[in-house]
PDB file of C-alpha atoms and ligand atoms in Angstrom:
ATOM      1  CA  UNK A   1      35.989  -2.838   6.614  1.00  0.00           C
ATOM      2  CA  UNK A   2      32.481  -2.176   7.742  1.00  0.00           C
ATOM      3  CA  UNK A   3      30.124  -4.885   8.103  1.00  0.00           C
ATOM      4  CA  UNK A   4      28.214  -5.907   4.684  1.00  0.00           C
ATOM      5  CA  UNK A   5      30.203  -7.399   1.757  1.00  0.00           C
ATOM      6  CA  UNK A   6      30.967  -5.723  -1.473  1.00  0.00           C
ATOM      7  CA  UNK A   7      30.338  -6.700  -5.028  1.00  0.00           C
ATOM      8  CA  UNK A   8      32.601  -5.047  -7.547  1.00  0.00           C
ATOM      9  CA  UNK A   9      30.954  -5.463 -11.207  1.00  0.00           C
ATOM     10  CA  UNK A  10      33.012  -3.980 -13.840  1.00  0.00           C
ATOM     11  CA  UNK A  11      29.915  -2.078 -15.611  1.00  0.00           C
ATOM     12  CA  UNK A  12      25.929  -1.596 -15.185  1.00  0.00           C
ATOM     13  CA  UNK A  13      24.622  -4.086 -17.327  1.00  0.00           C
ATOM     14  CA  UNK A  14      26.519  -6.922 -14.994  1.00  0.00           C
ATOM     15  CA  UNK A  15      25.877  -4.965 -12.082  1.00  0.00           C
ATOM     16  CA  UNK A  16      21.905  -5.297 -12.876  1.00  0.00           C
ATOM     17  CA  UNK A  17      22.200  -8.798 -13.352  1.00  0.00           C
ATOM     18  CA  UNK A  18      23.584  -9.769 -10.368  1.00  0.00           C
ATOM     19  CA  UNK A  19      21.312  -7.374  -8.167  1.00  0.00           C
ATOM     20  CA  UNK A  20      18.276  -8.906 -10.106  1.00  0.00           C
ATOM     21  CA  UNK A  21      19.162 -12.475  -9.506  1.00  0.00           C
ATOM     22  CA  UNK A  22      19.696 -11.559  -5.636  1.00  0.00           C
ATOM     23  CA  UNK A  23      16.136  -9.991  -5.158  1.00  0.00           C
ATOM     24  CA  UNK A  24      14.513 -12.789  -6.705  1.00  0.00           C
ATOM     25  CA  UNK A  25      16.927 -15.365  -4.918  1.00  0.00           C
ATOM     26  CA  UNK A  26      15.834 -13.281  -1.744  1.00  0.00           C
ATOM     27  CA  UNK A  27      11.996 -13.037  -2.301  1.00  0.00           C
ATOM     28  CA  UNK A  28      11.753 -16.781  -2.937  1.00  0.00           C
ATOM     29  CA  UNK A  29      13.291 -17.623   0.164  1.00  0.00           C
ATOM     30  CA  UNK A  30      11.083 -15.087   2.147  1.00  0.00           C
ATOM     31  CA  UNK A  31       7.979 -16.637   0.028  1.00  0.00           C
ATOM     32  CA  UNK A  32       9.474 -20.315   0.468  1.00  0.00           C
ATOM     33  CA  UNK A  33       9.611 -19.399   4.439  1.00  0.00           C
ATOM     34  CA  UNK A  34       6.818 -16.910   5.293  1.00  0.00           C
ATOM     35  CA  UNK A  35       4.617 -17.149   2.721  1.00  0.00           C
ATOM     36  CA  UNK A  36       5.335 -13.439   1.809  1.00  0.00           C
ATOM     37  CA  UNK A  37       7.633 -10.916   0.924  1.00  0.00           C
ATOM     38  CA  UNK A  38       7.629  -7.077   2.028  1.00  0.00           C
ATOM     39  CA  UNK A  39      10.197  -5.412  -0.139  1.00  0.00           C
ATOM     40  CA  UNK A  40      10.937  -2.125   0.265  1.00  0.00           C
ATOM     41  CA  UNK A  41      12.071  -0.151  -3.416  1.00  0.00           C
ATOM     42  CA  UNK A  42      14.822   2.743  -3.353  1.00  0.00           C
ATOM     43  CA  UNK A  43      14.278   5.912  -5.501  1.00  0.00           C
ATOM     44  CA  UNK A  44      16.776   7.915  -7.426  1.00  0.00           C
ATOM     45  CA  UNK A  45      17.684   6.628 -10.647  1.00  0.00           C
ATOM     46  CA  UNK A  46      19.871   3.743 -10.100  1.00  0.00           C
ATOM     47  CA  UNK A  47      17.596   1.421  -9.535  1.00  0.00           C
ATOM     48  CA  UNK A  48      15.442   2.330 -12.571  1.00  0.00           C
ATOM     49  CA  UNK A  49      17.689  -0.646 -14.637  1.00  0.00           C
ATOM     50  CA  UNK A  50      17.202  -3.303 -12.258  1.00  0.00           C
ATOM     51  CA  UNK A  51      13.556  -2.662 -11.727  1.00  0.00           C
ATOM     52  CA  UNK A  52      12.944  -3.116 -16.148  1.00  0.00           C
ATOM     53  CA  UNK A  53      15.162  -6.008 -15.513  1.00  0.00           C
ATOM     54  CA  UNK A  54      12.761  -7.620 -13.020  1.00  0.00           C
ATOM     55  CA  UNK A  55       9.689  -7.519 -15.156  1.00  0.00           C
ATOM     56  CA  UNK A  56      11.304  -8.937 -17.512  1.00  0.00           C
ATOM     57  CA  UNK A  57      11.974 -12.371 -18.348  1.00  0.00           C
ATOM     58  CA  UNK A  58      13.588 -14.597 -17.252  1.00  0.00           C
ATOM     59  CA  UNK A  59      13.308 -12.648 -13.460  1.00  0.00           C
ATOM     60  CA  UNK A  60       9.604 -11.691 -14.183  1.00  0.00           C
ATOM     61  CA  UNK A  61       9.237 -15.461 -13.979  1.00  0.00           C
ATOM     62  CA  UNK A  62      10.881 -16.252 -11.411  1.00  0.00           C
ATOM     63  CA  UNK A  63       8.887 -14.970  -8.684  1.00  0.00           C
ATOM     64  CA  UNK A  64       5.449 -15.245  -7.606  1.00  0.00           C
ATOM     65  CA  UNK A  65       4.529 -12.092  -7.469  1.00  0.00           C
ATOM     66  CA  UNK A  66       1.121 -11.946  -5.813  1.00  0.00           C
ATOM     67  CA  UNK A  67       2.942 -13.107  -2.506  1.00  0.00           C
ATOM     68  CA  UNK A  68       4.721  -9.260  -2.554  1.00  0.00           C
ATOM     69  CA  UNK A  69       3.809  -6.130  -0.845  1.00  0.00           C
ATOM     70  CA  UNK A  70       5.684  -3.194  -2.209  1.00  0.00           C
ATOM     71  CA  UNK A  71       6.450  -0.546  -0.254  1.00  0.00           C
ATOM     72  CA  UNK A  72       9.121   2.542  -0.861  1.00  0.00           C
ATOM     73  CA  UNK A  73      12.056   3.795   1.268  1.00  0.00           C
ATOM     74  CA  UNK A  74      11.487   7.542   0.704  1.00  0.00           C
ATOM     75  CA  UNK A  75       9.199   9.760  -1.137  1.00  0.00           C
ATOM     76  CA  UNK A  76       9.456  13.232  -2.814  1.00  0.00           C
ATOM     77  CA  UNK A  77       6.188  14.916  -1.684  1.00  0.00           C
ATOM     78  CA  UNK A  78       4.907  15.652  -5.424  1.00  0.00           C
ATOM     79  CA  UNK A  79       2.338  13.612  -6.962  1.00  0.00           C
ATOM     80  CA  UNK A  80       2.804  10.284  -8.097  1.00  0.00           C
ATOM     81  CA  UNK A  81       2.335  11.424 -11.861  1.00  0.00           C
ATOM     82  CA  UNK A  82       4.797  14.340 -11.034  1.00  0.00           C
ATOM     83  CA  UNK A  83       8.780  13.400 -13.348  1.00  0.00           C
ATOM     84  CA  UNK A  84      10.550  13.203  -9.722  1.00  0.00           C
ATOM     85  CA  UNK A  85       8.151  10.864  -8.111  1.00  0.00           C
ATOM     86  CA  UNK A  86       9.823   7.562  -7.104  1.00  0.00           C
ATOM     87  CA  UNK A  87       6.221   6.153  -7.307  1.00  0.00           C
ATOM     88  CA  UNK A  88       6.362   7.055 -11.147  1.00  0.00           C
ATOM     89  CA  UNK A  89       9.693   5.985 -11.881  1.00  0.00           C
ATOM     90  CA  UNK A  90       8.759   2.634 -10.336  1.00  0.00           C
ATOM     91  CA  UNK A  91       5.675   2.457 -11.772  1.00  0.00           C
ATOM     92  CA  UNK A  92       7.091   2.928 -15.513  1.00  0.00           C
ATOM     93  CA  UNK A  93      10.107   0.517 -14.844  1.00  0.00           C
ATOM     94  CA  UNK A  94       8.010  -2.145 -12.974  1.00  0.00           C
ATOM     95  CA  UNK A  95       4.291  -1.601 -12.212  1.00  0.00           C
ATOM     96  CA  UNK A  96       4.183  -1.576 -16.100  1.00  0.00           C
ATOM     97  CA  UNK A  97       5.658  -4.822 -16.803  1.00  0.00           C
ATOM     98  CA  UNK A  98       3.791  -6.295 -13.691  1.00  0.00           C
ATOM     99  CA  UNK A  99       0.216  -4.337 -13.478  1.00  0.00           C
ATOM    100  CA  UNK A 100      -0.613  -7.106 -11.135  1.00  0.00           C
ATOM    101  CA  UNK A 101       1.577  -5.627  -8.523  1.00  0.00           C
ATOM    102  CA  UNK A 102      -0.372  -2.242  -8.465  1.00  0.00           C
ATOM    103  CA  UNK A 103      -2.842  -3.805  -5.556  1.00  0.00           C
ATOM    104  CA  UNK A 104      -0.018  -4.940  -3.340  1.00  0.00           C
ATOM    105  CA  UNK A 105       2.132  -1.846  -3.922  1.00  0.00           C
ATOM    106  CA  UNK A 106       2.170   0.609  -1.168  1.00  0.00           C
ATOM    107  CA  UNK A 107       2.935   4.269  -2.094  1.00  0.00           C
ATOM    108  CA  UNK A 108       3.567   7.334   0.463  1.00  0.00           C
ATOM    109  CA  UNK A 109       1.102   9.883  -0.626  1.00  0.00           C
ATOM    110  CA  UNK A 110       3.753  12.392  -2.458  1.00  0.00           C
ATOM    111  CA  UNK A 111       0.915  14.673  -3.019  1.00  0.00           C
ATOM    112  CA  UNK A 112      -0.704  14.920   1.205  1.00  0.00           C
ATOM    113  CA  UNK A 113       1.170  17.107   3.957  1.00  0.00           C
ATOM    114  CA  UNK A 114       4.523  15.800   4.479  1.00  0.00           C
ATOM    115  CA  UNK A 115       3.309  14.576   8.445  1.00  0.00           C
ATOM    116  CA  UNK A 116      -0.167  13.534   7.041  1.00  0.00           C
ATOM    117  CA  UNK A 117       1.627  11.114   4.579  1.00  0.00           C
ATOM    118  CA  UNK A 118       4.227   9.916   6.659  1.00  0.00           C
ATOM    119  CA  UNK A 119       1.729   8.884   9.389  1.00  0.00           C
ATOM    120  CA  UNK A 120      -0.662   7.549   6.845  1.00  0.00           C
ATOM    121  CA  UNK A 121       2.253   5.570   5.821  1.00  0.00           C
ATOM    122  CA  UNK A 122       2.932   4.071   8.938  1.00  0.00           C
ATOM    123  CA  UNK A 123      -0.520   3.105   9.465  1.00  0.00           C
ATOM    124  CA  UNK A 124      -0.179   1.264   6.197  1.00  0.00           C
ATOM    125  CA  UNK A 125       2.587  -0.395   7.470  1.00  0.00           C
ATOM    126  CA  UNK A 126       1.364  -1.506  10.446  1.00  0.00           C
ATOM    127  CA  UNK A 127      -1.949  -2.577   8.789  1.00  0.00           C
ATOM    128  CA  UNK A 128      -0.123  -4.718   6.250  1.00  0.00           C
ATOM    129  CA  UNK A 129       3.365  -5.867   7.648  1.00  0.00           C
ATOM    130  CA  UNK A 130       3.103  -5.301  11.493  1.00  0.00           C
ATOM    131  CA  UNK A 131       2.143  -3.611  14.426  1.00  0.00           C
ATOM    132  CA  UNK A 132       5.171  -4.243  15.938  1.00  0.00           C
ATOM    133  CA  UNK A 133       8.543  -2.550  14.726  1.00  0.00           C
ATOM    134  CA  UNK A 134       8.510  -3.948  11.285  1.00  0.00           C
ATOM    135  CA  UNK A 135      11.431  -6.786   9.842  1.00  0.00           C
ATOM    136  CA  UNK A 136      11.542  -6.085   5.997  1.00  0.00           C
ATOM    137  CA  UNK A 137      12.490  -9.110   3.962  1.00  0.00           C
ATOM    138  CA  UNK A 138      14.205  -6.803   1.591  1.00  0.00           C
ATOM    139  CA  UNK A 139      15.357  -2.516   1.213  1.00  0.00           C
ATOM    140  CA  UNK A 140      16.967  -1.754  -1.510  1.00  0.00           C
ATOM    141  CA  UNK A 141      18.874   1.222  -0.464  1.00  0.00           C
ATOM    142  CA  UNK A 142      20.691   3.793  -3.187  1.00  0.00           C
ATOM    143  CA  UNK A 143      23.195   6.644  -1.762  1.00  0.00           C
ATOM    144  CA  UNK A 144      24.138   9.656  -2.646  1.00  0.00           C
ATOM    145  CA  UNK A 145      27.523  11.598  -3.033  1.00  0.00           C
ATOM    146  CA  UNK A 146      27.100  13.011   0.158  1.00  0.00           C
ATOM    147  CA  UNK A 147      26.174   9.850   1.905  1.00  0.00           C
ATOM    148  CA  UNK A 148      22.238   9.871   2.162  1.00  0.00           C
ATOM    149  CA  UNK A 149      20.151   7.330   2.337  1.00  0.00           C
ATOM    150  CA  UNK A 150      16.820   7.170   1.295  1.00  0.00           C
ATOM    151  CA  UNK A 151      15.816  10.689   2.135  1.00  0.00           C
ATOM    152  CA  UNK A 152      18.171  10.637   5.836  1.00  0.00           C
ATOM    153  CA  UNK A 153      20.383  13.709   4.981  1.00  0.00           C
ATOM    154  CA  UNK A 154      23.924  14.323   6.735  1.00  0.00           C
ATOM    155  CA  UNK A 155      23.713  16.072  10.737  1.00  0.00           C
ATOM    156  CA  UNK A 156      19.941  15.808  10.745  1.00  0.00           C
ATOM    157  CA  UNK A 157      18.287  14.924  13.836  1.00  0.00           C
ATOM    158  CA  UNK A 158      15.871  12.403  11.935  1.00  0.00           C
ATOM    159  CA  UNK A 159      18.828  10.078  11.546  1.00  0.00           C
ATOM    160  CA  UNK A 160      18.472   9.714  15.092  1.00  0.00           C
ATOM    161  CA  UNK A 161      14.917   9.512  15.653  1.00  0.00           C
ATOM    162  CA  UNK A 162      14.423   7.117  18.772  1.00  0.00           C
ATOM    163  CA  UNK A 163      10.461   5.798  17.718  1.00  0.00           C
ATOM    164  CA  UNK A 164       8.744   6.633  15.070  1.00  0.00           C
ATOM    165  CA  UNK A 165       9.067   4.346  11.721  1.00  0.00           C
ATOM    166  CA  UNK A 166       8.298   7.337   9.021  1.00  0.00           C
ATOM    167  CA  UNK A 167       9.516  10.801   9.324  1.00  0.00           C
ATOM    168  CA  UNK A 168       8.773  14.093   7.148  1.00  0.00           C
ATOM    169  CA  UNK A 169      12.348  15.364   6.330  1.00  0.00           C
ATOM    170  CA  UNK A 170      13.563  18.217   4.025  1.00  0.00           C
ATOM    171  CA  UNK A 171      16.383  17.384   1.667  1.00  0.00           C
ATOM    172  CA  UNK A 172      18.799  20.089   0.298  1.00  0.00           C
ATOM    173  CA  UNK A 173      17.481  20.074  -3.310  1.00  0.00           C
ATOM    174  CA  UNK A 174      14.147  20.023  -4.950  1.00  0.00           C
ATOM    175  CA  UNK A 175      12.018  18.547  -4.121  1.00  0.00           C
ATOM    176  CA  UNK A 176      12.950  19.655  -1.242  1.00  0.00           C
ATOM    177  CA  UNK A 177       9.968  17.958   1.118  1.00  0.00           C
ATOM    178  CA  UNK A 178      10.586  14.166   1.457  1.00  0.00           C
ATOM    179  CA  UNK A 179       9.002  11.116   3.692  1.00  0.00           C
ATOM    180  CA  UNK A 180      11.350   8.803   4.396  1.00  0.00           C
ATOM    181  CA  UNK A 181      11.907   5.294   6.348  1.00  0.00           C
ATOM    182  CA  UNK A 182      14.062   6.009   9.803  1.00  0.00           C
ATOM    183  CA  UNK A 183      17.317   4.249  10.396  1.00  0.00           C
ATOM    184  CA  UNK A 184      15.163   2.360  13.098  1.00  0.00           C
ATOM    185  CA  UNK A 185      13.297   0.349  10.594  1.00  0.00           C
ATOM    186  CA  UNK A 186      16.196   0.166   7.829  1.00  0.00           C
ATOM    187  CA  UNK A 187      18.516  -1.612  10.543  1.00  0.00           C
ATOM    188  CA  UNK A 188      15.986  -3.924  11.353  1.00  0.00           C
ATOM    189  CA  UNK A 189      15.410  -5.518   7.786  1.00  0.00           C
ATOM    190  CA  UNK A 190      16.649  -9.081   7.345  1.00  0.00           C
ATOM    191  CA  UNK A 191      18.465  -8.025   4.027  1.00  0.00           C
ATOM    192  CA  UNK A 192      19.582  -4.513   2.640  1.00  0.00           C
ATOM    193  CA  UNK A 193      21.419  -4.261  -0.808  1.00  0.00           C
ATOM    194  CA  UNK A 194      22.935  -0.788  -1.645  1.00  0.00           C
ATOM    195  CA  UNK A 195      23.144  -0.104  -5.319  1.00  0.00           C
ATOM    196  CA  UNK A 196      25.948   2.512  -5.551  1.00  0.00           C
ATOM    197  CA  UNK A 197      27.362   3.230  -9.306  1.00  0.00           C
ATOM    198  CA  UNK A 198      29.460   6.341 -10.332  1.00  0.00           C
ATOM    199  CA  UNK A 199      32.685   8.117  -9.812  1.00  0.00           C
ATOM    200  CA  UNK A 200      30.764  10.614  -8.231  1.00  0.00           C
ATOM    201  CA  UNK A 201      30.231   8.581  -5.050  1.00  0.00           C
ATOM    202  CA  UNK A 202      33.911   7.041  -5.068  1.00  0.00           C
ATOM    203  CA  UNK A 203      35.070   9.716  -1.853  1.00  0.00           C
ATOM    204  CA  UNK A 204      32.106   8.972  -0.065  1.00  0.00           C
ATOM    205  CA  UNK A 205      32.474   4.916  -0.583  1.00  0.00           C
ATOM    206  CA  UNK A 206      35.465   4.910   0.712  1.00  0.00           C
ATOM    207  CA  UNK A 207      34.532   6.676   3.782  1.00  0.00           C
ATOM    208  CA  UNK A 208      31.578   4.562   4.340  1.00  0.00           C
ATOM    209  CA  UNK A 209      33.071   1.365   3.751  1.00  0.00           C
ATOM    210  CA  UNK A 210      36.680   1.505   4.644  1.00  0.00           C
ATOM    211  CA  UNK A 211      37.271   3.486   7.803  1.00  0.00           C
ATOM    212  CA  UNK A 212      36.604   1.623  11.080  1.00  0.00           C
ATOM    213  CA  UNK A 213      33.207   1.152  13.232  1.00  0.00           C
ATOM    214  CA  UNK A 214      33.927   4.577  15.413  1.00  0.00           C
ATOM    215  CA  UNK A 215      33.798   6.712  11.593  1.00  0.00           C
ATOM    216  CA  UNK A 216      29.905   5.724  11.704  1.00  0.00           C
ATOM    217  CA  UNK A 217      28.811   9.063  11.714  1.00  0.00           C
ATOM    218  CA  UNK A 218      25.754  11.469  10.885  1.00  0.00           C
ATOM    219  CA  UNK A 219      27.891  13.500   8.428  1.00  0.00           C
ATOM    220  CA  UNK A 220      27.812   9.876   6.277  1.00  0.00           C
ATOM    221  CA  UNK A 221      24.372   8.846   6.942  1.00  0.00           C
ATOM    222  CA  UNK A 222      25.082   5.257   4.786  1.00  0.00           C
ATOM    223  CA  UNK A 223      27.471   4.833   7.619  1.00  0.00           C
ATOM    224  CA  UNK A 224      24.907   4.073   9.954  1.00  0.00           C
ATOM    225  CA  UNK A 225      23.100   1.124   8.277  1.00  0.00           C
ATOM    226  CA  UNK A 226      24.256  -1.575  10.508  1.00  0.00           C
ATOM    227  CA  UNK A 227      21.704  -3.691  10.540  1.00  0.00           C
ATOM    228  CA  UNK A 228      20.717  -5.963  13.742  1.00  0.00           C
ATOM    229  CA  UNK A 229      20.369  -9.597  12.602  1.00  0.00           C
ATOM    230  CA  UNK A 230      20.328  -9.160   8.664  1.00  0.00           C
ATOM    231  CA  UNK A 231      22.358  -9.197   5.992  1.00  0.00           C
ATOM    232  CA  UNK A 232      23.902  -6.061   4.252  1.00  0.00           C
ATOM    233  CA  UNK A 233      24.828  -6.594   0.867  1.00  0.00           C
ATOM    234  CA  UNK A 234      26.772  -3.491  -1.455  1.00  0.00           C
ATOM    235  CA  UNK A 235      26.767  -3.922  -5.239  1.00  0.00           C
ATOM    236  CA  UNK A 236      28.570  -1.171  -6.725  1.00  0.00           C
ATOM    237  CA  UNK A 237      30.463  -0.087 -10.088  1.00  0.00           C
ATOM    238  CA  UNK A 238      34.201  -0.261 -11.212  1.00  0.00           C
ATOM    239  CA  UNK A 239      33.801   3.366 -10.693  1.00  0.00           C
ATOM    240  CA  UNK A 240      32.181   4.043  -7.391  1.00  0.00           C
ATOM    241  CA  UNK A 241      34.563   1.211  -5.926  1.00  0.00           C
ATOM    242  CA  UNK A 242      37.863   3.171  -7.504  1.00  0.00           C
ATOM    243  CA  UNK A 243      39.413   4.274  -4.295  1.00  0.00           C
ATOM    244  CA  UNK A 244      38.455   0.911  -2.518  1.00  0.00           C
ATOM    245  CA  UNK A 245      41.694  -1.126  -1.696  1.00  0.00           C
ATOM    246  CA  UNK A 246      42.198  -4.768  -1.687  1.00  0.00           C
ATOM    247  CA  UNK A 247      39.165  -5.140  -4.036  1.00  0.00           C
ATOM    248  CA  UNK A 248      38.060  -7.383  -6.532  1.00  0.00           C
ATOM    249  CA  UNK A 249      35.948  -7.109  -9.673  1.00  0.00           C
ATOM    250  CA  UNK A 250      33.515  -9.423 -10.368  1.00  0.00           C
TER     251      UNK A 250
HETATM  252  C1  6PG B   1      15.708   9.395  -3.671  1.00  0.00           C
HETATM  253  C2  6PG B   1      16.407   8.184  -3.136  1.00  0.00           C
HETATM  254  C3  6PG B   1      17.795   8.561  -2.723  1.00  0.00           C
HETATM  255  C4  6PG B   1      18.708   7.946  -3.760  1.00  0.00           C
HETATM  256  C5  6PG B   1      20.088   8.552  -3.700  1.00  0.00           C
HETATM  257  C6  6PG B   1      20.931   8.046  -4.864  1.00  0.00           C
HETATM  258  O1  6PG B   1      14.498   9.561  -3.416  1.00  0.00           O
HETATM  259  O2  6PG B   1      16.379  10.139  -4.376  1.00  0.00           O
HETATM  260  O3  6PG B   1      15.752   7.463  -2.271  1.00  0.00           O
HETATM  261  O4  6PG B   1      18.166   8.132  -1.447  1.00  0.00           O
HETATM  262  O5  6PG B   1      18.784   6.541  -3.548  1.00  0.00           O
HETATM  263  O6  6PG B   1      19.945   9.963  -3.795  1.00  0.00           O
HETATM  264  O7  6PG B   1      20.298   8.487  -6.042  1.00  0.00           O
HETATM  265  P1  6PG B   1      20.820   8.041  -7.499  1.00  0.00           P
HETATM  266  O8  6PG B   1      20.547   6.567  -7.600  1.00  0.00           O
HETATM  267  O9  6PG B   1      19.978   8.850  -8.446  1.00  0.00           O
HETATM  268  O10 6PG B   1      22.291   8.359  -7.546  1.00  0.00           O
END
């Protein structure tokens, strides 16, 4: 089994719940120990459910939330108003509930040149986090059915991109022009949760999670969050875990 443990919840709702009460069990402790969180958000539409969750009670209160920065894993390069823009989907889900969080959250600018955003973004980063290779409290990471992660797609060379933080990438379906994290910074957060749900990404779970160390490959991009010193955390449906052996529900 590869390194991270995996939560089995029979459906979303429980899923959610569990996922909520570990990112505010998480920020707390980074707040409790640092002062501040930096919490990175996934896209896609898994997430949307535990995002309303969070801004509402009794998570919304659980947190102080001025001692957050936001920041996002991957971006499609539309505009943040535009019906794919992670921005907007986290902005309707969270950012709604919690307008306070607007002046700490830190988009990549959809709408700018792919390279012009992605360096703009790791200026940001620096500015706010650190100058040196940045340790993320938090990064919520979703995956797709062929293995992505935030927008790393399968056998490209940005998966193994030795130095820079934030890459322009091109997925294989519109919007096609993404900015994404590298695998550099992902494996260097002290916490990851994957939120996997669907039968749709049952194959590719299994691949990721259940063949040995030596599978980690770039055709299964998830395969190849192993993080350094942190914590990696899967919380995934009855129905993405169904060819999983030896598991159990909770
Ligand atoms: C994005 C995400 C992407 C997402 C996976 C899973 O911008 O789309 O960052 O990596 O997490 O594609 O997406 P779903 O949650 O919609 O299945």
């Amino acid at each position: 089994m590869r390194a991270g443990e995996v939560l089995i919840f029979g459906d979303a709702t429980s899923l959610e719940e569990a996922a909520a009460h570990e990112v505010v069990r998480t920020v707390r402790n980074a707040v409790a120990r640092r002062g501040s969180c930096a919490f990175v958000l996934s896209g896609g539409s898994t997430p949307r459910g535990l995002y309303e969750r969070l801004g509402e009670e009794p998570y919304r209160l659980g947190v102080d939330w001025s001692k957050l920065h936001l920041f996002f894993g991957d971006e499609r390069c539309v505009p943040p108003d535009h019906p794919e823009s992670n921005y907007r989907m986290v902005k309707e889900a969270l950012l709604s509930r919690i307008p306070s969080l607007e002046k700490s959250t830190h988009r990549i600018r959809g709408e700018l040149d792919p390279e012009v955003a992605a360096s703009l973004y790791e200026k940001e980063i620096r500015r706010t986090v650190s100058e040196a290779l940045p340790r993320f409290d938090l990064i919520l990471l979703g995956m797709g059915a062929d293995g992505h992660v935030a927008s790393l797609f399968p056998n490209k060379e940005a998966l193994m991109e030795p130095k820079r933080w934030v890459l322009p990438t091109v997925g294989p379906r519109p919007p096609r022009n993404r900015v994404t994290l590298t695998l550099r910074v992902i494996n260097e957060a002290r916490k990851v949760m994957f939120l996997v749900a669907g039968e749709e990404k049952a194959l590719t779970l299994q691949r990721v999670l259940q063949e040995g160390d030596e599978s980690a490959s770039m055709s299964w991009p998830a395969s190849l969050v192993q993080l350094k010193k942190g914590r990696l955390l899967w919380f995934v449906d009855q129905a993405a875990a169904s060819r999983l052996e030896n598991k159990l529900v909770n």
